[in-house]
Amino acid sequence: MNKLERLLEDLKLRLPEREINKAKEAILAFRELSAIPVSPLYPRGFHPILRLKKRLGGIYKEVLISPLDLTIITGANMPPWKRIFEFTIDEDVVERGEIQGIRILLVGKPQELRMVRTLLSEIIPQMNVRPIAIYSLKNEIFLKFEGERFLRLRIIGSTLEFTSFNFQLSHLPRVLGRAVFTLDSLFRSKNAEFYRLFFVASLGTFNAFYTFFMRHVYPKLPLEHKEFLEEMHDYKNFLQLLYFHFSRMNLDRIRNEVGIIIRRRSRPDRPLELRIIFRDNGVEVRDRVGRAQVEVLV
């Protein structure tokens, strides 16, 4: 008898026998999720513990399980550093299968799984490189790519939190393709890492960069900077110059901001400074830079 079989025999003493198969599915799913570096179950300085809950009459029966060790957790063997994740047998679902030919493992309530499937149906066709596997836990989606590379999408209402693992920033737009712009349109608010990715993805074409600038930068420009642009007959020429310099940058060195110095022939004594900062919930614009990555002369 292996460790899993022994664990399931122990569970028969604590849960109705008809629920053992579903408990087994949950244990194996959480064990698999524990191996994903961008998953909240990944054991970084703590031991993930699965709390299985089953409603019996008017009360909930609970069992704590280690998906790593495949053992029942009691007060005697409770890890000192732990994080507990719940799975309610009556409400939560484990789904294995395929979406558009990609292997999936989805865990959560039925409405959460529908939300995940809907989002995936929107972004997978837009991607240049398809993931080799997709996982989800409640409102979080994990996309696995060749070379142990991962993307994490966490959805809270109309807010998206994007995280990458083992990816170079410059490579992400080549993997995600138009999916970057699809995600931007689907969510009202994103985190700083997404806005940084969105900026880099916009450098793929001038039209995309123009859209990014006019949507996220232009409305927040200081008055002097707006007047400078409006004095030009066609400030698209200036934005094309800016785009040319940006596209030649080492994109992998971009962190949370980009600094620009604009030297004007008409005002050599007064250069304009422009600082584009990637924040949670949006792009911030300031008129002072700490370090300039780009200098333009106009």
mmCIF file of C-alpha atoms in Angstrom:
data_model
loop_
_atom_site.group_PDB
_atom_site.id
_atom_site.type_symbol
_atom_site.label_atom_id
_atom_site.label_comp_id
_atom_site.label_asym_id
_atom_site.label_seq_id
_atom_site.Cartn_x
_atom_site.Cartn_y
_atom_site.Cartn_z
ATOM 1 C CA MET A 1 0.000 0.000 0.000
ATOM 2 C CA ASN A 2 1.509 3.340 -1.050
ATOM 3 C CA LYS A 3 1.214 6.655 0.831
ATOM 4 C CA LEU A 4 -1.819 7.844 -1.131
ATOM 5 C CA GLU A 5 -3.712 4.581 -0.606
ATOM 6 C CA ARG A 6 -2.906 4.679 3.117
ATOM 7 C CA LEU A 7 -4.123 8.290 3.313
ATOM 8 C CA LEU A 8 -7.396 7.416 1.575
ATOM 9 C CA GLU A 9 -7.966 4.542 3.996
ATOM 10 C CA ASP A 10 -7.474 6.970 6.895
ATOM 11 C CA LEU A 11 -9.916 9.416 5.303
ATOM 12 C CA LYS A 12 -12.639 6.749 5.243
ATOM 13 C CA LEU A 13 -12.696 7.037 9.038
ATOM 14 C CA ARG A 14 -13.347 10.790 8.819
ATOM 15 C CA LEU A 15 -15.449 11.346 5.688
ATOM 16 C CA PRO A 16 -18.371 9.533 4.026
ATOM 17 C CA GLU A 17 -17.000 6.811 1.748
ATOM 18 C CA ARG A 18 -18.891 8.210 -1.261
ATOM 19 C CA GLU A 19 -16.767 11.390 -1.002
ATOM 20 C CA ILE A 20 -13.374 9.658 -0.959
ATOM 21 C CA ASN A 21 -12.908 9.823 -4.737
ATOM 22 C CA LYS A 22 -13.576 13.571 -4.766
ATOM 23 C CA ALA A 23 -11.219 14.004 -1.807
ATOM 24 C CA LYS A 24 -8.569 12.081 -3.762
ATOM 25 C CA GLU A 25 -9.045 14.378 -6.783
ATOM 26 C CA ALA A 26 -8.619 17.446 -4.565
ATOM 27 C CA ILE A 27 -5.498 16.090 -2.831
ATOM 28 C CA LEU A 28 -3.792 15.238 -6.137
ATOM 29 C CA ALA A 29 -4.803 18.594 -7.647
ATOM 30 C CA PHE A 30 -3.395 20.578 -4.716
ATOM 31 C CA ARG A 31 -0.254 18.425 -4.787
ATOM 32 C CA GLU A 32 0.227 19.333 -8.461
ATOM 33 C CA LEU A 33 -0.479 23.020 -7.784
ATOM 34 C CA SER A 34 2.171 22.982 -5.036
ATOM 35 C CA ALA A 35 4.844 22.376 -7.699
ATOM 36 C CA ILE A 36 4.048 25.572 -9.657
ATOM 37 C CA PRO A 37 6.407 28.452 -8.715
ATOM 38 C CA VAL A 38 3.756 31.169 -9.223
ATOM 39 C CA SER A 39 1.089 29.295 -7.265
ATOM 40 C CA PRO A 40 0.244 30.457 -3.720
ATOM 41 C CA LEU A 41 0.730 26.832 -2.633
ATOM 42 C CA TYR A 42 4.377 26.749 -3.718
ATOM 43 C CA PRO A 43 6.257 26.056 -0.445
ATOM 44 C CA ARG A 44 8.436 29.139 0.010
ATOM 45 C CA GLY A 45 9.265 29.041 3.705
ATOM 46 C CA PHE A 46 5.940 27.434 4.651
ATOM 47 C CA HIS A 47 4.148 24.108 4.354
ATOM 48 C CA PRO A 48 0.914 24.155 2.295
ATOM 49 C CA ILE A 49 -1.974 22.412 4.044
ATOM 50 C CA LEU A 50 -5.271 21.423 2.461
ATOM 51 C CA ARG A 51 -8.389 21.752 4.606
ATOM 52 C CA LEU A 52 -11.050 19.400 3.262
ATOM 53 C CA LYS A 53 -14.543 20.449 4.375
ATOM 54 C CA LYS A 54 -17.707 18.374 4.132
ATOM 55 C CA ARG A 55 -21.131 19.446 5.350
ATOM 56 C CA LEU A 56 -22.738 16.770 7.503
ATOM 57 C CA GLY A 57 -26.176 17.812 8.706
ATOM 58 C CA GLY A 58 -25.866 21.289 10.158
ATOM 59 C CA ILE A 59 -22.106 21.243 10.731
ATOM 60 C CA TYR A 60 -18.914 21.062 8.670
ATOM 61 C CA LYS A 61 -16.531 18.155 9.132
ATOM 62 C CA GLU A 62 -12.932 19.251 8.503
ATOM 63 C CA VAL A 63 -9.758 17.285 7.828
ATOM 64 C CA LEU A 64 -6.295 18.835 7.436
ATOM 65 C CA ILE A 65 -4.013 17.137 4.908
ATOM 66 C CA SER A 66 -0.479 17.703 3.674
ATOM 67 C CA PRO A 67 -0.585 17.428 -0.136
ATOM 68 C CA LEU A 68 3.221 17.201 -0.108
ATOM 69 C CA ASP A 69 3.595 14.392 2.447
ATOM 70 C CA LEU A 70 0.207 12.757 1.766
ATOM 71 C CA THR A 71 -0.596 12.553 5.468
ATOM 72 C CA ILE A 72 -3.365 13.757 7.753
ATOM 73 C CA ILE A 73 -2.249 16.730 9.853
ATOM 74 C CA THR A 74 -3.055 16.774 13.569
ATOM 75 C CA GLY A 75 -1.843 18.817 16.513
ATOM 76 C CA ALA A 76 1.035 16.360 16.931
ATOM 77 C CA ASN A 77 2.531 16.839 13.445
ATOM 78 C CA MET A 78 1.360 20.386 12.639
ATOM 79 C CA PRO A 79 4.134 22.271 10.751
ATOM 80 C CA PRO A 80 5.226 25.446 12.586
ATOM 81 C CA TRP A 81 5.117 27.498 9.369
ATOM 82 C CA LYS A 82 2.023 26.708 7.388
ATOM 83 C CA ARG A 83 -0.539 28.143 5.023
ATOM 84 C CA ILE A 84 -3.995 26.600 4.841
ATOM 85 C CA PHE A 85 -6.056 26.307 1.636
ATOM 86 C CA GLU A 86 -9.678 25.183 1.707
ATOM 87 C CA PHE A 87 -11.570 22.807 -0.545
ATOM 88 C CA THR A 88 -15.273 22.338 0.213
ATOM 89 C CA ILE A 89 -16.368 18.965 -1.118
ATOM 90 C CA ASP A 90 -20.005 20.093 -1.525
ATOM 91 C CA GLU A 91 -19.159 23.265 -3.458
ATOM 92 C CA ASP A 92 -15.731 23.058 -5.117
ATOM 93 C CA VAL A 93 -14.816 21.176 -8.279
ATOM 94 C CA VAL A 94 -11.673 19.661 -9.784
ATOM 95 C CA GLU A 95 -11.735 19.630 -13.573
ATOM 96 C CA ARG A 96 -9.140 17.957 -15.777
ATOM 97 C CA GLY A 97 -9.242 17.963 -19.558
ATOM 98 C CA GLU A 98 -8.242 20.182 -22.477
ATOM 99 C CA ILE A 99 -8.971 23.676 -23.757
ATOM 100 C CA GLN A 100 -8.115 24.184 -27.428
ATOM 101 C CA GLY A 101 -5.744 21.208 -27.220
ATOM 102 C CA ILE A 102 -3.971 22.427 -24.052
ATOM 103 C CA ARG A 103 -3.987 20.280 -20.904
ATOM 104 C CA ILE A 104 -5.882 21.909 -18.020
ATOM 105 C CA LEU A 105 -6.322 21.435 -14.286
ATOM 106 C CA LEU A 106 -8.941 23.799 -12.844
ATOM 107 C CA VAL A 107 -9.914 23.979 -9.164
ATOM 108 C CA GLY A 108 -12.665 26.118 -7.673
ATOM 109 C CA LYS A 109 -16.370 26.743 -7.611
ATOM 110 C CA PRO A 110 -18.319 26.213 -10.879
ATOM 111 C CA GLN A 111 -18.731 29.969 -11.445
ATOM 112 C CA GLU A 112 -14.964 30.462 -10.996
ATOM 113 C CA LEU A 113 -14.252 27.734 -13.547
ATOM 114 C CA ARG A 114 -16.661 29.395 -16.009
ATOM 115 C CA MET A 115 -14.852 32.715 -15.552
ATOM 116 C CA VAL A 116 -11.493 31.011 -16.177
ATOM 117 C CA ARG A 117 -12.741 29.257 -19.310
ATOM 118 C CA THR A 118 -14.244 32.479 -20.689
ATOM 119 C CA LEU A 119 -11.005 34.414 -20.190
ATOM 120 C CA LEU A 120 -8.893 31.644 -21.710
ATOM 121 C CA SER A 121 -11.164 31.505 -24.765
ATOM 122 C CA GLU A 122 -10.480 35.230 -25.265
ATOM 123 C CA ILE A 123 -6.683 35.208 -24.916
ATOM 124 C CA ILE A 124 -5.411 31.828 -26.176
ATOM 125 C CA PRO A 125 -6.289 32.507 -29.857
ATOM 126 C CA GLN A 126 -4.403 35.838 -29.590
ATOM 127 C CA MET A 127 -1.166 34.289 -28.285
ATOM 128 C CA ASN A 128 1.828 33.661 -30.538
ATOM 129 C CA VAL A 129 3.142 30.846 -28.309
ATOM 130 C CA ARG A 130 0.621 28.562 -26.663
ATOM 131 C CA PRO A 131 1.175 27.242 -23.136
ATOM 132 C CA ILE A 132 1.823 23.527 -22.667
ATOM 133 C CA ALA A 133 -0.470 23.378 -19.616
ATOM 134 C CA ILE A 134 -2.942 25.626 -17.799
ATOM 135 C CA TYR A 135 -3.870 25.482 -14.129
ATOM 136 C CA SER A 136 -6.268 27.516 -12.033
ATOM 137 C CA LEU A 137 -7.082 27.850 -8.343
ATOM 138 C CA LYS A 138 -10.239 29.850 -7.662
ATOM 139 C CA ASN A 139 -9.520 33.300 -9.216
ATOM 140 C CA GLU A 140 -5.902 32.634 -10.227
ATOM 141 C CA ILE A 141 -4.709 31.205 -13.543
ATOM 142 C CA PHE A 142 -1.240 29.758 -14.134
ATOM 143 C CA LEU A 143 0.045 29.231 -17.683
ATOM 144 C CA LYS A 144 3.024 26.898 -18.081
ATOM 145 C CA PHE A 145 5.407 27.190 -21.045
ATOM 146 C CA GLU A 146 8.419 25.206 -22.215
ATOM 147 C CA GLY A 147 11.540 25.720 -20.115
ATOM 148 C CA GLU A 148 9.710 25.940 -16.758
ATOM 149 C CA ARG A 149 8.391 29.415 -17.573
ATOM 150 C CA PHE A 150 5.093 30.561 -16.092
ATOM 151 C CA LEU A 151 2.574 33.388 -16.235
ATOM 152 C CA ARG A 152 0.086 34.124 -13.465
ATOM 153 C CA LEU A 153 -3.191 36.002 -13.902
ATOM 154 C CA ARG A 154 -5.096 36.881 -10.730
ATOM 155 C CA ILE A 155 -8.565 38.308 -11.272
ATOM 156 C CA ILE A 156 -10.377 40.351 -8.628
ATOM 157 C CA GLY A 157 -13.550 41.779 -10.149
ATOM 158 C CA SER A 158 -12.408 44.119 -12.931
ATOM 159 C CA THR A 159 -8.782 44.140 -11.700
ATOM 160 C CA LEU A 160 -5.987 42.020 -13.192
ATOM 161 C CA GLU A 161 -2.751 41.170 -11.414
ATOM 162 C CA PHE A 162 -0.109 39.869 -13.848
ATOM 163 C CA THR A 163 3.108 38.061 -12.850
ATOM 164 C CA SER A 164 5.780 36.328 -14.936
ATOM 165 C CA PHE A 165 8.385 33.755 -13.907
ATOM 166 C CA ASN A 166 11.583 32.895 -15.838
ATOM 167 C CA PHE A 167 10.654 35.256 -18.694
ATOM 168 C CA GLN A 168 12.698 38.139 -20.059
ATOM 169 C CA LEU A 169 10.538 41.241 -20.403
ATOM 170 C CA SER A 170 11.515 41.668 -24.061
ATOM 171 C CA HIS A 171 10.366 38.108 -24.810
ATOM 172 C CA LEU A 172 6.911 38.376 -23.263
ATOM 173 C CA PRO A 173 5.265 40.354 -26.117
ATOM 174 C CA ARG A 174 6.564 37.768 -28.599
ATOM 175 C CA VAL A 175 4.889 35.029 -26.556
ATOM 176 C CA LEU A 176 1.616 36.782 -25.737
ATOM 177 C CA GLY A 177 1.107 38.596 -29.037
ATOM 178 C CA ARG A 178 -2.223 40.419 -29.257
ATOM 179 C CA ALA A 179 -3.307 38.849 -25.950
ATOM 180 C CA VAL A 180 -1.587 41.757 -24.135
ATOM 181 C CA PHE A 181 -3.980 44.233 -25.749
ATOM 182 C CA THR A 182 -6.942 41.899 -25.197
ATOM 183 C CA LEU A 183 -6.170 41.731 -21.467
ATOM 184 C CA ASP A 184 -5.843 45.511 -21.352
ATOM 185 C CA SER A 185 -9.296 45.915 -22.865
ATOM 186 C CA LEU A 186 -10.941 43.300 -20.615
ATOM 187 C CA PHE A 187 -9.844 44.753 -17.272
ATOM 188 C CA ARG A 188 -10.316 48.283 -15.999
ATOM 189 C CA SER A 189 -7.354 48.173 -13.611
ATOM 190 C CA LYS A 190 -4.027 46.312 -13.812
ATOM 191 C CA ASN A 191 -0.890 46.051 -11.697
ATOM 192 C CA ALA A 192 2.471 47.755 -12.318
ATOM 193 C CA GLU A 193 4.037 44.682 -13.933
ATOM 194 C CA PHE A 194 1.256 44.555 -16.508
ATOM 195 C CA TYR A 195 1.582 48.255 -17.393
ATOM 196 C CA ARG A 196 5.320 47.761 -17.873
ATOM 197 C CA LEU A 197 4.585 44.820 -20.186
ATOM 198 C CA PHE A 198 1.926 46.870 -21.986
ATOM 199 C CA PHE A 199 4.445 49.662 -22.618
ATOM 200 C CA VAL A 200 7.009 47.211 -24.035
ATOM 201 C CA ALA A 201 4.363 45.475 -26.157
ATOM 202 C CA SER A 202 3.295 48.858 -27.568
ATOM 203 C CA LEU A 203 6.791 49.297 -29.019
ATOM 204 C CA GLY A 204 6.000 46.583 -31.564
ATOM 205 C CA THR A 205 4.497 49.171 -33.933
ATOM 206 C CA PHE A 206 4.250 52.946 -33.969
ATOM 207 C CA ASN A 207 0.449 52.819 -34.042
ATOM 208 C CA ALA A 208 0.427 50.744 -30.839
ATOM 209 C CA PHE A 209 2.880 53.140 -29.178
ATOM 210 C CA TYR A 210 0.819 56.151 -30.295
ATOM 211 C CA THR A 211 -2.285 54.572 -28.744
ATOM 212 C CA PHE A 212 -0.420 53.870 -25.487
ATOM 213 C CA PHE A 213 0.958 57.420 -25.309
ATOM 214 C CA MET A 214 -2.336 59.149 -26.065
ATOM 215 C CA ARG A 215 -4.287 56.970 -23.650
ATOM 216 C CA HIS A 216 -1.925 56.664 -20.687
ATOM 217 C CA VAL A 217 0.565 59.547 -20.938
ATOM 218 C CA TYR A 218 -0.892 62.532 -22.814
ATOM 219 C CA PRO A 219 -3.897 63.157 -20.499
ATOM 220 C CA LYS A 220 -1.511 63.337 -17.501
ATOM 221 C CA LEU A 221 1.165 65.583 -19.039
ATOM 222 C CA PRO A 222 2.126 68.751 -17.126
ATOM 223 C CA LEU A 223 0.868 71.970 -18.729
ATOM 224 C CA GLU A 224 4.262 72.980 -20.167
ATOM 225 C CA HIS A 225 4.674 69.578 -21.829
ATOM 226 C CA LYS A 226 1.186 69.754 -23.357
ATOM 227 C CA GLU A 227 1.847 73.250 -24.681
ATOM 228 C CA PHE A 228 5.125 72.024 -26.183
ATOM 229 C CA LEU A 229 3.281 69.288 -28.098
ATOM 230 C CA GLU A 230 0.407 71.522 -29.155
ATOM 231 C CA GLU A 231 2.806 74.147 -30.549
ATOM 232 C CA MET A 232 3.986 71.599 -33.119
ATOM 233 C CA HIS A 233 2.220 71.416 -36.448
ATOM 234 C CA ASP A 234 2.153 67.611 -36.213
ATOM 235 C CA TYR A 235 3.344 66.162 -32.950
ATOM 236 C CA LYS A 236 3.182 62.668 -34.465
ATOM 237 C CA ASN A 237 6.656 63.463 -35.794
ATOM 238 C CA PHE A 238 7.871 63.976 -32.226
ATOM 239 C CA LEU A 239 6.210 60.755 -31.075
ATOM 240 C CA GLN A 240 7.827 58.899 -33.976
ATOM 241 C CA LEU A 241 11.199 60.215 -32.805
ATOM 242 C CA LEU A 242 10.407 59.131 -29.263
ATOM 243 C CA TYR A 243 9.259 55.727 -30.538
ATOM 244 C CA PHE A 244 12.506 55.318 -32.497
ATOM 245 C CA HIS A 245 14.586 55.913 -29.360
ATOM 246 C CA PHE A 246 12.424 53.686 -27.170
ATOM 247 C CA SER A 247 12.544 50.799 -29.626
ATOM 248 C CA ARG A 248 16.356 50.860 -29.512
ATOM 249 C CA MET A 249 16.471 50.586 -25.707
ATOM 250 C CA ASN A 250 17.521 47.459 -23.840
ATOM 251 C CA LEU A 251 13.977 46.578 -22.843
ATOM 252 C CA ASP A 252 15.054 44.016 -20.252
ATOM 253 C CA ARG A 253 16.577 46.814 -18.169
ATOM 254 C CA ILE A 254 13.266 48.641 -17.775
ATOM 255 C CA ARG A 255 12.068 48.484 -14.191
ATOM 256 C CA ASN A 256 9.197 50.569 -12.830
ATOM 257 C CA GLU A 257 9.760 53.765 -14.804
ATOM 258 C CA VAL A 258 11.177 55.346 -17.943
ATOM 259 C CA GLY A 259 12.912 58.749 -17.919
ATOM 260 C CA ILE A 260 13.014 61.102 -20.926
ATOM 261 C CA ILE A 261 14.856 64.397 -21.437
ATOM 262 C CA ILE A 262 13.629 66.610 -24.294
ATOM 263 C CA ARG A 263 16.184 69.195 -25.395
ATOM 264 C CA ARG A 264 14.601 72.025 -27.392
ATOM 265 C CA ARG A 265 16.575 74.068 -29.909
ATOM 266 C CA SER A 266 14.235 76.977 -29.173
ATOM 267 C CA ARG A 267 14.918 76.745 -25.414
ATOM 268 C CA PRO A 268 18.384 75.181 -24.973
ATOM 269 C CA ASP A 269 18.521 76.529 -21.419
ATOM 270 C CA ARG A 270 15.312 74.739 -20.394
ATOM 271 C CA PRO A 271 15.047 71.050 -21.310
ATOM 272 C CA LEU A 272 11.812 69.260 -20.522
ATOM 273 C CA GLU A 273 11.875 66.174 -18.339
ATOM 274 C CA LEU A 274 9.268 63.437 -18.543
ATOM 275 C CA ARG A 275 9.010 60.473 -16.209
ATOM 276 C CA ILE A 276 6.626 57.614 -16.994
ATOM 277 C CA ILE A 277 6.036 55.449 -13.919
ATOM 278 C CA PHE A 278 4.284 52.080 -13.979
ATOM 279 C CA ARG A 279 2.060 51.810 -10.912
ATOM 280 C CA ASP A 280 -0.653 49.504 -9.683
ATOM 281 C CA ASN A 281 -3.933 50.857 -11.097
ATOM 282 C CA GLY A 282 -2.326 52.952 -13.842
ATOM 283 C CA VAL A 283 0.515 54.935 -15.379
ATOM 284 C CA GLU A 284 1.798 57.997 -13.525
ATOM 285 C CA VAL A 285 3.490 60.949 -15.275
ATOM 286 C CA ARG A 286 5.867 63.425 -13.617
ATOM 287 C CA ASP A 287 8.005 66.326 -14.824
ATOM 288 C CA ARG A 288 11.243 65.272 -13.090
ATOM 289 C CA VAL A 289 13.389 62.232 -13.863
ATOM 290 C CA GLY A 290 15.811 60.384 -11.633
ATOM 291 C CA ARG A 291 17.708 58.779 -14.500
ATOM 292 C CA ALA A 292 17.053 59.379 -18.189
ATOM 293 C CA GLN A 293 17.034 56.363 -20.499
ATOM 294 C CA VAL A 294 16.194 58.493 -23.544
ATOM 295 C CA GLU A 295 17.273 61.956 -24.712
ATOM 296 C CA VAL A 296 15.778 63.621 -27.774
ATOM 297 C CA LEU A 297 16.656 66.883 -29.526
ATOM 298 C CA VAL A 298 13.845 68.773 -31.258
#
